[in-house]
XYZ file of C-alpha atoms in Angstrom:
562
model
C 0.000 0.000 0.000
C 1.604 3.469 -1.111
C 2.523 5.614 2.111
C 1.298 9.746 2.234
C 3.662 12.181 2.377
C 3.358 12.342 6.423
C 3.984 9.118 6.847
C 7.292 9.307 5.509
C 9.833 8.433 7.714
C 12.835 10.737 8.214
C 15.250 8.415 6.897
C 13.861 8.276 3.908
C 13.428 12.017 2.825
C 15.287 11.217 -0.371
C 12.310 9.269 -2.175
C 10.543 11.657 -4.509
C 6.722 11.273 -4.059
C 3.773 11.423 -6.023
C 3.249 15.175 -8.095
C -0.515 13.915 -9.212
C -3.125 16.262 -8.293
C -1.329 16.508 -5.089
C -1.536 12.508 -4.280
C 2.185 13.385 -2.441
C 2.502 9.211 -2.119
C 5.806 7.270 -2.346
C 6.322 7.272 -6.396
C 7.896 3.830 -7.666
C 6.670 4.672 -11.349
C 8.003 7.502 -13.514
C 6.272 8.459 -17.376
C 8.978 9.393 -19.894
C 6.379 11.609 -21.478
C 5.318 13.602 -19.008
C 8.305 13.886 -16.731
C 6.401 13.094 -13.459
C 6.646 10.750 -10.355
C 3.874 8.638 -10.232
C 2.183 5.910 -7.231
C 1.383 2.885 -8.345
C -2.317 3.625 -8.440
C -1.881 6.864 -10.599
C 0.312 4.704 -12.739
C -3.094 2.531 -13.364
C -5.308 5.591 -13.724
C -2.818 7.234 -15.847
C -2.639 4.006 -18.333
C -6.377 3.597 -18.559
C -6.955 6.853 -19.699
C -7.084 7.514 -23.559
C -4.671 10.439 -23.623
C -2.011 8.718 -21.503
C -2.263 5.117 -22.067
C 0.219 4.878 -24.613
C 2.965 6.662 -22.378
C 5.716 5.052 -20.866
C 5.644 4.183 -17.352
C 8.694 2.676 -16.130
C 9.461 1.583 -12.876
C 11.818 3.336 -10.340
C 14.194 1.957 -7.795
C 12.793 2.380 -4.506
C 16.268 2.516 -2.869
C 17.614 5.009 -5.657
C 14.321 6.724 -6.706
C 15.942 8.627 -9.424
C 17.334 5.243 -11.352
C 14.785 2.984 -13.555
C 14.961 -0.580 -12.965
C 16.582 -2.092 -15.920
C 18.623 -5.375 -14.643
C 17.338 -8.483 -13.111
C 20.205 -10.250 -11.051
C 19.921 -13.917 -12.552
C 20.991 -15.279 -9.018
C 18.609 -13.470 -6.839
C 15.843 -12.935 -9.607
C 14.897 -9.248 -8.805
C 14.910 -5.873 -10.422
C 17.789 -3.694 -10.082
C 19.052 -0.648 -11.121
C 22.186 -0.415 -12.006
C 23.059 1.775 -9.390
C 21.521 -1.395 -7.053
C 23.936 -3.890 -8.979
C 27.204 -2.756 -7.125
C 25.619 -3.668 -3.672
C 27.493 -6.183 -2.014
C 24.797 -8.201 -1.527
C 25.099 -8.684 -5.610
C 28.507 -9.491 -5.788
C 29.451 -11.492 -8.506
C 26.515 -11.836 -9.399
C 25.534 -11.749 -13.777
C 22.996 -9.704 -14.941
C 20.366 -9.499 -17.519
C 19.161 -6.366 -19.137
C 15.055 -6.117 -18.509
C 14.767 -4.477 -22.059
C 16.184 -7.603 -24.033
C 14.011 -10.283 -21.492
C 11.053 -7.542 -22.374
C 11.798 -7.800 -25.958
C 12.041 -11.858 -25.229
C 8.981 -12.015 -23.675
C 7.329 -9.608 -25.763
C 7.846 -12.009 -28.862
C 6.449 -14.880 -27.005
C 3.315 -13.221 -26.077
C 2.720 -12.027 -29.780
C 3.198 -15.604 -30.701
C 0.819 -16.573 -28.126
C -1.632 -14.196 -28.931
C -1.526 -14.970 -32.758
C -2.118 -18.738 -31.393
C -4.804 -17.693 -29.441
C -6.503 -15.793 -32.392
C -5.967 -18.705 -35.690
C -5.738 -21.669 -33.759
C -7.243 -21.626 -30.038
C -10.557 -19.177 -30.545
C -11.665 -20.375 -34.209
C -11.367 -24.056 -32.984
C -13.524 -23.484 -29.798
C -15.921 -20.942 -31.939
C -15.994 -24.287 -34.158
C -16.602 -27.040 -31.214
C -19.141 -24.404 -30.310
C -21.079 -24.492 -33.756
C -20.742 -28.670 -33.104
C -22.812 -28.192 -30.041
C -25.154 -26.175 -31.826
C -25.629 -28.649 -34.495
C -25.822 -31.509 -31.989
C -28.733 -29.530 -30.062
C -30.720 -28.837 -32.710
C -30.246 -32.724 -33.868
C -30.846 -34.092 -30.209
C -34.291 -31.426 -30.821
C -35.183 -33.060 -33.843
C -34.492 -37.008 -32.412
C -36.667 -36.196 -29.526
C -39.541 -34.691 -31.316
C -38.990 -37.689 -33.450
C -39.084 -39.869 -29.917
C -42.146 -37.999 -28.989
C -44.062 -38.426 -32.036
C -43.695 -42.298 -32.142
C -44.642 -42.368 -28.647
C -48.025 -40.583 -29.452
C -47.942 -43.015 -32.325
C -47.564 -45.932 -30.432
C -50.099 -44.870 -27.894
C -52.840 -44.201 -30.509
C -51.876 -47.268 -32.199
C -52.500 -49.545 -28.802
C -55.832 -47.522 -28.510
C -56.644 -48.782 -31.553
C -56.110 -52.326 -31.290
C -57.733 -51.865 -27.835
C -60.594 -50.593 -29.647
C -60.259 -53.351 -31.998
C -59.804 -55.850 -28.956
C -63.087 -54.640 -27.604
C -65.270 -54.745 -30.434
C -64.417 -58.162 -30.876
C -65.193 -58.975 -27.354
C -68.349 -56.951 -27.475
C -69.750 -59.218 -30.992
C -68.520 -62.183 -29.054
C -70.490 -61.364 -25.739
C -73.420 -60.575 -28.515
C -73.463 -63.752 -30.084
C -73.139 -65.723 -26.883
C -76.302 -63.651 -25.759
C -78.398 -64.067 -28.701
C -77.585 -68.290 -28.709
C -78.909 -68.060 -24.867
C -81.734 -66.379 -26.362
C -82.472 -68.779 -28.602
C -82.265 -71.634 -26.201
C -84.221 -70.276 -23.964
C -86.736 -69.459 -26.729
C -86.906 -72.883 -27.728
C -87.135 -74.225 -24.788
C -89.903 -71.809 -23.873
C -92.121 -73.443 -27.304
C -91.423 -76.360 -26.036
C -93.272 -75.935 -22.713
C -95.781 -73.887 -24.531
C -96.738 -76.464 -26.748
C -96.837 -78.855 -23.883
C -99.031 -77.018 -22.108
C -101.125 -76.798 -25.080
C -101.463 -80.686 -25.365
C -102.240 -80.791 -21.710
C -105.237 -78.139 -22.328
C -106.510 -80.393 -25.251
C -106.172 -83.648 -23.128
C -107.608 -81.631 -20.118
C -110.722 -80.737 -22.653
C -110.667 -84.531 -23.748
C -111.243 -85.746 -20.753
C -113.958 -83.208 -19.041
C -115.639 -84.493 -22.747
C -115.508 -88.214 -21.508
C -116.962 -87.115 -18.704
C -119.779 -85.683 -19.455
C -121.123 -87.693 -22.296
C -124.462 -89.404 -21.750
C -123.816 -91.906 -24.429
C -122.249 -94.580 -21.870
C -122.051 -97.271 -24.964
C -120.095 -95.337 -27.462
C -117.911 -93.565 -24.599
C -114.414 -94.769 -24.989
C -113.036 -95.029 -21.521
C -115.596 -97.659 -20.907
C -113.001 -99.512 -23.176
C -109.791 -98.479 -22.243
C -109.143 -96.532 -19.940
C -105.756 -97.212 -19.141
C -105.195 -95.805 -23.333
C -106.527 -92.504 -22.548
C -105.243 -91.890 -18.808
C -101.476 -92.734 -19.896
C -100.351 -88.558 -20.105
C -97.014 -87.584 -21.890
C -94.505 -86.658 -19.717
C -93.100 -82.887 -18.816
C -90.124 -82.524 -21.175
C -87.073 -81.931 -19.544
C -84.823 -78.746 -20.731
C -81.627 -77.344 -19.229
C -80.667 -74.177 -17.799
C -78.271 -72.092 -19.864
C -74.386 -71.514 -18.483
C -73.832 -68.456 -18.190
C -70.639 -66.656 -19.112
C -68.056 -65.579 -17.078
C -66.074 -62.381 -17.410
C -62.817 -62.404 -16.434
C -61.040 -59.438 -16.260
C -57.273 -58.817 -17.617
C -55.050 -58.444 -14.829
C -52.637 -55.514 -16.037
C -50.332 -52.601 -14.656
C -49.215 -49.498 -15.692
C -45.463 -51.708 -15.888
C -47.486 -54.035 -18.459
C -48.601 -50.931 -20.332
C -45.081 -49.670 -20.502
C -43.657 -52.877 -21.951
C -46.454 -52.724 -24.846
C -45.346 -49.135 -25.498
C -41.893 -49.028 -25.634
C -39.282 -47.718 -23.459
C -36.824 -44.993 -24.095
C -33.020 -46.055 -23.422
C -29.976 -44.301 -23.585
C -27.270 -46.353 -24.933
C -24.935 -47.943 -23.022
C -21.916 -46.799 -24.546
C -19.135 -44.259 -23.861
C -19.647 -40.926 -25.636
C -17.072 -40.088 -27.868
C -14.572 -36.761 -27.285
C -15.623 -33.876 -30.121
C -12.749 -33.966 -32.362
C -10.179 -31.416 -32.096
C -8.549 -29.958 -35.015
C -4.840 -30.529 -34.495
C -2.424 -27.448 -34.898
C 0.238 -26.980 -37.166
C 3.554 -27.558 -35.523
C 5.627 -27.872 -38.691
C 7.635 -24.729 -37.716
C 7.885 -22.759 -34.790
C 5.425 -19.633 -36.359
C 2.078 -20.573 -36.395
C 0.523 -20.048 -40.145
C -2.146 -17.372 -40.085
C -5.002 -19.807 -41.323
C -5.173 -23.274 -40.712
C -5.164 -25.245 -43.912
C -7.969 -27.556 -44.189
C -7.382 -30.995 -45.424
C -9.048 -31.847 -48.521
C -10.466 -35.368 -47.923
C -12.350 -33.807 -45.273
C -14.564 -31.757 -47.580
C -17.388 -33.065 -49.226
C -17.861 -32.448 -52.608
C -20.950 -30.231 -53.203
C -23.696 -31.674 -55.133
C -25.561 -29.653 -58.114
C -27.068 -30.251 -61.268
C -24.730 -30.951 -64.315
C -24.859 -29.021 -67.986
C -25.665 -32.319 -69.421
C -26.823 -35.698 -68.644
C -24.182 -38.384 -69.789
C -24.980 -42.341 -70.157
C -22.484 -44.571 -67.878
C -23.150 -47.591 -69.197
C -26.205 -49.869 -70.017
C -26.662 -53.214 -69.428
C -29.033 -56.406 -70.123
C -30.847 -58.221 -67.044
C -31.506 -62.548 -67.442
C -34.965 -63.078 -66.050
C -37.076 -60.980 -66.525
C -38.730 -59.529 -69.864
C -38.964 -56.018 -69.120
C -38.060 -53.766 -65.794
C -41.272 -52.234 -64.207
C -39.715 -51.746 -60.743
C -36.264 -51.554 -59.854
C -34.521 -51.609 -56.003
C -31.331 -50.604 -54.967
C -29.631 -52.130 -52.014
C -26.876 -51.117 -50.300
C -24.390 -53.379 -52.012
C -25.145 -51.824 -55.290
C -27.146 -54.195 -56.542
C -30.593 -54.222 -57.987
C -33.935 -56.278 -57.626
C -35.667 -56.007 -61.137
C -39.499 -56.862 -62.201
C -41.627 -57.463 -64.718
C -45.368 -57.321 -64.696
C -45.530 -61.013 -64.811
C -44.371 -61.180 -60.891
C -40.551 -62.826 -62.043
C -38.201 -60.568 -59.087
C -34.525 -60.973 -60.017
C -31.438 -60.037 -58.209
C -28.419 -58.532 -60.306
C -24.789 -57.127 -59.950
C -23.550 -54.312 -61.682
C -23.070 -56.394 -65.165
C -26.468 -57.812 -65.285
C -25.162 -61.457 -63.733
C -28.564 -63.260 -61.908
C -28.114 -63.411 -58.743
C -31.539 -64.025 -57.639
C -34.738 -65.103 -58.823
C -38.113 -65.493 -57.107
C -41.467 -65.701 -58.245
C -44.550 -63.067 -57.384
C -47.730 -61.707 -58.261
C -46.542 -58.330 -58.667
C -47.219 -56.516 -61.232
C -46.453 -52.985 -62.907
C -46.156 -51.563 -59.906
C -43.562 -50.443 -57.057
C -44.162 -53.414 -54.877
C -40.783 -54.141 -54.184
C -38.169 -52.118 -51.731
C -34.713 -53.082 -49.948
C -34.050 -52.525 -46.607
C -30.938 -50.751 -45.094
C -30.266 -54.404 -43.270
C -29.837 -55.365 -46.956
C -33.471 -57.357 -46.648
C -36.244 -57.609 -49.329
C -39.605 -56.903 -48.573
C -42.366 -57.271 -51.039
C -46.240 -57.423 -51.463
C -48.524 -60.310 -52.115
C -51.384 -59.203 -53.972
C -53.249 -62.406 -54.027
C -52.791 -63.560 -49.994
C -52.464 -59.588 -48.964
C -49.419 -59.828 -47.071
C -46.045 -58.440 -47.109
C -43.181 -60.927 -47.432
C -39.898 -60.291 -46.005
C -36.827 -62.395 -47.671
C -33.285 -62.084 -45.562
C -29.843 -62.445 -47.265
C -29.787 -66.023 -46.357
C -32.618 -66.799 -48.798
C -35.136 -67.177 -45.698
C -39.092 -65.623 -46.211
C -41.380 -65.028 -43.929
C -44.631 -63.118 -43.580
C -44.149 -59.975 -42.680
C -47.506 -57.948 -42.458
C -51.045 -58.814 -42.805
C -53.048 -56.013 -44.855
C -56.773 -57.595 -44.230
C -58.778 -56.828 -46.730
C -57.064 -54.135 -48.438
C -54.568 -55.306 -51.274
C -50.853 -54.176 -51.002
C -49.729 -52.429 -54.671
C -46.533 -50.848 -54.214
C -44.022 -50.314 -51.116
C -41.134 -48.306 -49.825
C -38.530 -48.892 -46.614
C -37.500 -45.364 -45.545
C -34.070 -44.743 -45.128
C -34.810 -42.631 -42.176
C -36.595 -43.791 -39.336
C -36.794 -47.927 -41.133
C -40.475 -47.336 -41.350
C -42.205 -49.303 -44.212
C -44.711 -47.223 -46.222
C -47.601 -49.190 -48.057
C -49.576 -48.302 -51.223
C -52.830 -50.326 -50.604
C -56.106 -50.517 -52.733
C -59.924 -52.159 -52.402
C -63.319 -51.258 -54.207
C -63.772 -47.418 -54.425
C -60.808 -46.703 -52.168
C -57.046 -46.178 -51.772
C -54.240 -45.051 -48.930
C -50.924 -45.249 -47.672
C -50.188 -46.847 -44.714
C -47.675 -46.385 -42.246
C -45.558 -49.167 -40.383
C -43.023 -49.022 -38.060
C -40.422 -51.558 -37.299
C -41.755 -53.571 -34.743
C -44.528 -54.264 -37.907
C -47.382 -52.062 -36.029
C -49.824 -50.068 -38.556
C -49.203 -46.178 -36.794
C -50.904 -43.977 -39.816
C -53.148 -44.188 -42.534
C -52.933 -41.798 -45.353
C -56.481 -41.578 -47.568
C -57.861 -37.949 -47.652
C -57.823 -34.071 -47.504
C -58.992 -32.023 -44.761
C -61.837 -31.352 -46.469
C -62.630 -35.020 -47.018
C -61.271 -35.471 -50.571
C -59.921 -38.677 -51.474
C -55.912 -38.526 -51.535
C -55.147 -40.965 -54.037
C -57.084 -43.563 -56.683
C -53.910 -45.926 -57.599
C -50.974 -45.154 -54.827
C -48.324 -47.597 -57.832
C -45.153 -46.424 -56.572
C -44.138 -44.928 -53.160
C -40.926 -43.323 -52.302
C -39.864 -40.960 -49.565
C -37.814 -37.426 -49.897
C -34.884 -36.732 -47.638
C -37.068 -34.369 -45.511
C -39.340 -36.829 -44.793
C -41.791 -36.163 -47.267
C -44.009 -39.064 -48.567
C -44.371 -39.140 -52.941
C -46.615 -40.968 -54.430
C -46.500 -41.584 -58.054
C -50.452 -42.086 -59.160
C -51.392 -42.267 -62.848
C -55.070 -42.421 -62.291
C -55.099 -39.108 -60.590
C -52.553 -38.542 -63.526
C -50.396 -37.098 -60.347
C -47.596 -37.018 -58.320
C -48.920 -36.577 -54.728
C -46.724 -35.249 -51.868
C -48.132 -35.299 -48.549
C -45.603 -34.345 -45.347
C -44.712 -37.039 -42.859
C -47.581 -36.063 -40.910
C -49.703 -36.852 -43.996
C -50.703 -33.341 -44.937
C -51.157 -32.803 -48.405
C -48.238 -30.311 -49.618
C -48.850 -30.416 -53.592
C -49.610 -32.122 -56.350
C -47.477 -32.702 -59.450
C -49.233 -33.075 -62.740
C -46.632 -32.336 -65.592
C -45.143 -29.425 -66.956
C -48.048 -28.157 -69.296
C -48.684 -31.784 -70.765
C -52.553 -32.475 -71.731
C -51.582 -35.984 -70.306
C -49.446 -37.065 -67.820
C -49.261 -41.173 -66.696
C -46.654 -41.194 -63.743
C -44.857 -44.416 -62.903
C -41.890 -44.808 -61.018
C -40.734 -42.057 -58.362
C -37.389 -41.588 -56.653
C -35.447 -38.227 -54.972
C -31.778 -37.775 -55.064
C -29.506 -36.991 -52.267
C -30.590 -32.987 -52.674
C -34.119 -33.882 -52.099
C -34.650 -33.675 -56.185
C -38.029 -35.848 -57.065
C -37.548 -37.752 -60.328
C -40.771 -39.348 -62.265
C -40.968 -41.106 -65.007
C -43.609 -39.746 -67.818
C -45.165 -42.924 -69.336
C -47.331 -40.764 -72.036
C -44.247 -38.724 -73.077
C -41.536 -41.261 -72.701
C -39.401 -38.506 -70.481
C -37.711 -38.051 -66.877
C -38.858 -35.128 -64.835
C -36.877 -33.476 -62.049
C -38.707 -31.516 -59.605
C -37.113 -29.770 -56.765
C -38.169 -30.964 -53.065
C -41.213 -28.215 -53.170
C -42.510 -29.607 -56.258
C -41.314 -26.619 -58.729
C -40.586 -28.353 -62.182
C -36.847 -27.853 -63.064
C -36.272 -29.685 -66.174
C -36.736 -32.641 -68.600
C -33.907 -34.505 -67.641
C -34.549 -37.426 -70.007
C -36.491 -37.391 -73.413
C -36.993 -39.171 -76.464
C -33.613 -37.894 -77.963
C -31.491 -39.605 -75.765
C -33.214 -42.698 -76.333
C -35.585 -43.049 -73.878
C -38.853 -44.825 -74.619
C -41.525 -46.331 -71.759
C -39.783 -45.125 -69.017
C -41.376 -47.302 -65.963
C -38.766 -47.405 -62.876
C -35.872 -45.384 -61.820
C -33.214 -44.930 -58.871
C -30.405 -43.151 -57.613
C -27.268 -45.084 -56.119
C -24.900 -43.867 -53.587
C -22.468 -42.571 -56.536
C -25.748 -40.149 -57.581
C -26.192 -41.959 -60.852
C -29.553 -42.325 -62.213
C -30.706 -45.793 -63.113
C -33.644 -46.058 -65.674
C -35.497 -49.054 -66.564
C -38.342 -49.363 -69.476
C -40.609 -51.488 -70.133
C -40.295 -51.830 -73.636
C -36.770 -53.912 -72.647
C -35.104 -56.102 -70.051
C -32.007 -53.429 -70.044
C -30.863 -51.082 -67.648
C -29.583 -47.595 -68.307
C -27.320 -46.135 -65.666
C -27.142 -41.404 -66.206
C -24.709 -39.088 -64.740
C -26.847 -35.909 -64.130
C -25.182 -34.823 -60.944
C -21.307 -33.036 -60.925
């Protein structure tokens, strides 16, 4: 703490003292500058202020007030002056002038700072845009979380619902055969009675005839006395409710839980810095096989290569697994698997017909509809099929496994109706998709099905002579019906990985791409390049376009993407 004027000892009458706005403290700071003694908290107030703060302020000697401190003795690791340096206590002592370890120092804290300023705050800022990205993706799983939760609950409602409306017709016909027991038995005793009533007549008759010679019980009396005995019925069993014994832990298992992994979570990744040479580069270069290419339409479209498929006598539907290869169909329900050259793989027999009703899973599994048994089939790798689904009485058409949340989307027909119906993975119908707000029928033929990369649902349907896009809610967001054709006959429907929709125009034997809010962009295929029935399409992991018609058992594979 600096010391007043008065409280100066005697002794020490030689230290100058503080000349700002009469502070008349011990001074241990000087300003070239200005030429004035200064305490040490004028020094601070004289630094923070915009006229001064570029001054310099050195530091005085305390013992010799009129010397700077400019040495630091290497053995005792203090500031001298120089005057302080021939003290005994010093030596032999070596000494180090303060301006070169200033100028030293001075270049390591530059360094730092330019460290602190390319390196240590753009990589944080950068973690920091991470955690942003991971909230609003931990947001968008647990709205996702929450939604299949509602689903689920309104699904067990419904097959609750279900449950007890088949109870309730079971109870009904129970009751109405105990009715009808009991009715019969009822006649029964009713026309027993009535026999009884005649016999009863019969016999006040006997009595009361005067003609003793013609009266029959003078005969036989034994004949007419001998009475038909009371039938015998039973009394109905009645049946016995008893009730499910359940709790809310039962519930839960029926519903799903929610689980967090149990698995370590993994350190953000941070961007190592450049030590190739002791002066850190201003920018950090960025290695190139960490950047992804960016996607965007090419100038023109460019054929890859085209090949033949063995099985099958034209391609109505084609699915892409992960492996690269393709499940092809005709309309006469032969399903083949190829490679990349058009080798069979594969080959199974359907119903199907010219419609979407094939789709491979991400597990690498194929799932298809049976038209005739209306079911969904699932086949594994290892050759192994099983039923998958039961559709009742609606007939399956076309099908689709989403890439997103593995939920299996169903085009599905009967008699003056059509939806889409929504599974999830544990097989359980969670949405039906059939009409407008306003009560209009959504689709006539749902033929192929495919989903966009935000989730919307498109559904190629040439009797509405439409695409129809409905949000994975299953509100309707538009409807595509060609770019100023008089006709347009939609068959197969994909979307690229920048959430392009791609048709195929049966009537005009072309490709259209759409972007993801339905706005026509282009004809990306026509006549010209030698397209003709254009019935099925896809889009691999390299964005190439596959095409299949159905005047041909060949497969066309387009580069449209650069």
């Amino acid at each position: 703490m600096a010391l007043s004027k008065s409280q100066i000892p005697d002794t020490a009458q030689h230290l100058l003292v503080c000349g700002i706005n009469s502070c008349e403290k011990i001074c241990q700071f000087y300003c070239n500058p200005c030429h004035q003694p200064m305490c040490e908290q004028c020094r601070d107030k004289h630094q923070k202020s915009p006229e001064t703060k570029n001054h310099e302020v050195v530091e005085k000697c305390r013992d010799h007030p009129n010397k700077d401190l400019d040495i630091l003795c290497d053995q005792c690791s203090v500031r001298l002056c120089s005057k302080c340096s021939t003290m005994p206590v010093h030596k032999g002592h070596s000494f180090t002038d303060l301006e070169k370890i200033y100028t030293e120092k001075s270049a390591a804290c530059r360094q730092e700072i330019q460290r602190i300023q390319t390196y240590f705050i753009p990589t944080t800022k950068d973690l920091q845009s991470e955690i942003k990205i991971d909230a609003t993706e931990i947001k968008t799983i647990m709205d996702d979380i929450r939604s299949s939760m509602k689903d689920e609950g309104k699904c067990l409602k419904t097959l609750v619902d279900e449950v007890t409306s088949d109870n309730l017709e079971k109870v009904n016909k129970m009751e109405e055969s105990l009715r009808e027991m009991l009715q019969s038995q009822n006649k029964t005793y009713q026309d027993y009675i009535s026999y009884l009533m005649d016999l009863l007549e019969k016999f006040r008759g006997y009595l009361s005839s005067s003609q003793l010679k013609n009266n029959p019980i003078i005969f036989s009396l034994t004949e007419h006395l001998k009475i038909q005995p009371i039938p015998e019925t039973t009394k109905p069993v009645s049946p016995v409710f008893t009730a499910g014994r359940y709790s809310k832990g039962d519930v839960a298992k029926l519903l799903g839980r929610i689980t967090v992994p149990d698995t370590k979570p993994e350190n953000r990744k941070i961007k190592p810095m450049d030590t190739a040479s002791t002066q850190l580069k201003p920018t950090v270069k960025q290695n190139k096989s960490d950047v992804k290419p960016t996607l965007s339409l090419s100038s023109s479209v460019t054929k890859v290569r085209k090949y033949t498929v063995s099985g099958v006598d034209r391609v109505y539907h084609l699915s892409l697994g992960k492996s690269g290869r393709l499940w092809v169909s005709d309309k006469d329900g032969n399903l083949v698997q190829t490679d990349l050259q058009g080798n069979q793989l594969h080959k199974i027999q359907t119903n199907g017909k010219d419609e979407g009703y094939h789709t491979v899973t991400q597990t690498e599994d194929l799932i298809y509809t049976d038209r005739n048994n209306k079911v969904i089939n699932r086949k594994t790798p290892d050759n192994t099929i099983t039923e998958l689904i039961k559709t009742r009485d609606w007939t399956p058409i076309s099908i689709h496994s989403s890439h997103i949340n593995r939920d299996i989307l169903v085009g599905m027909v009967k008699p003056g109706e059509a939806k889409v119906t929504r599974y999830i993975k544990t097989r359980r119908e969670i949405q039906n998709i059939h009409s407008h707000n306003e009560g209009q029928a959504m689709f006539s033929g749902p033929h192929y099905i495919t989903e966009n990369t935000n989730g919307d649902v498109c559904v190629s349907d040439w009797k509405k002579e439409a695409v129809v896009v409905v949000n994975k809610s299953g509100k309707h967001r538009f409807s595509y019906t060609g770019q100023g054709l008089s006709k347009f006959y939609p068959k197969g429907v994909c979307t690229d990985h920048l959430g392009h929709i791609l048709v195929c125009d049966h009537h005009s034997d072309t490709v259209h791409l759409l972007d993801p809010d339905g706005q026509f962009l282009c004809l990306l295929l026509t006549q010209q390049q030698g397209i003709k029935y254009p019935s099925s399409l896809c889009v691999d992991d390299e964005s190439n376009l596959i095409v299949g018609q159905r005047d041909t058992n060949t497969v066309t594979v387009y580069k449209y993407l650069q």
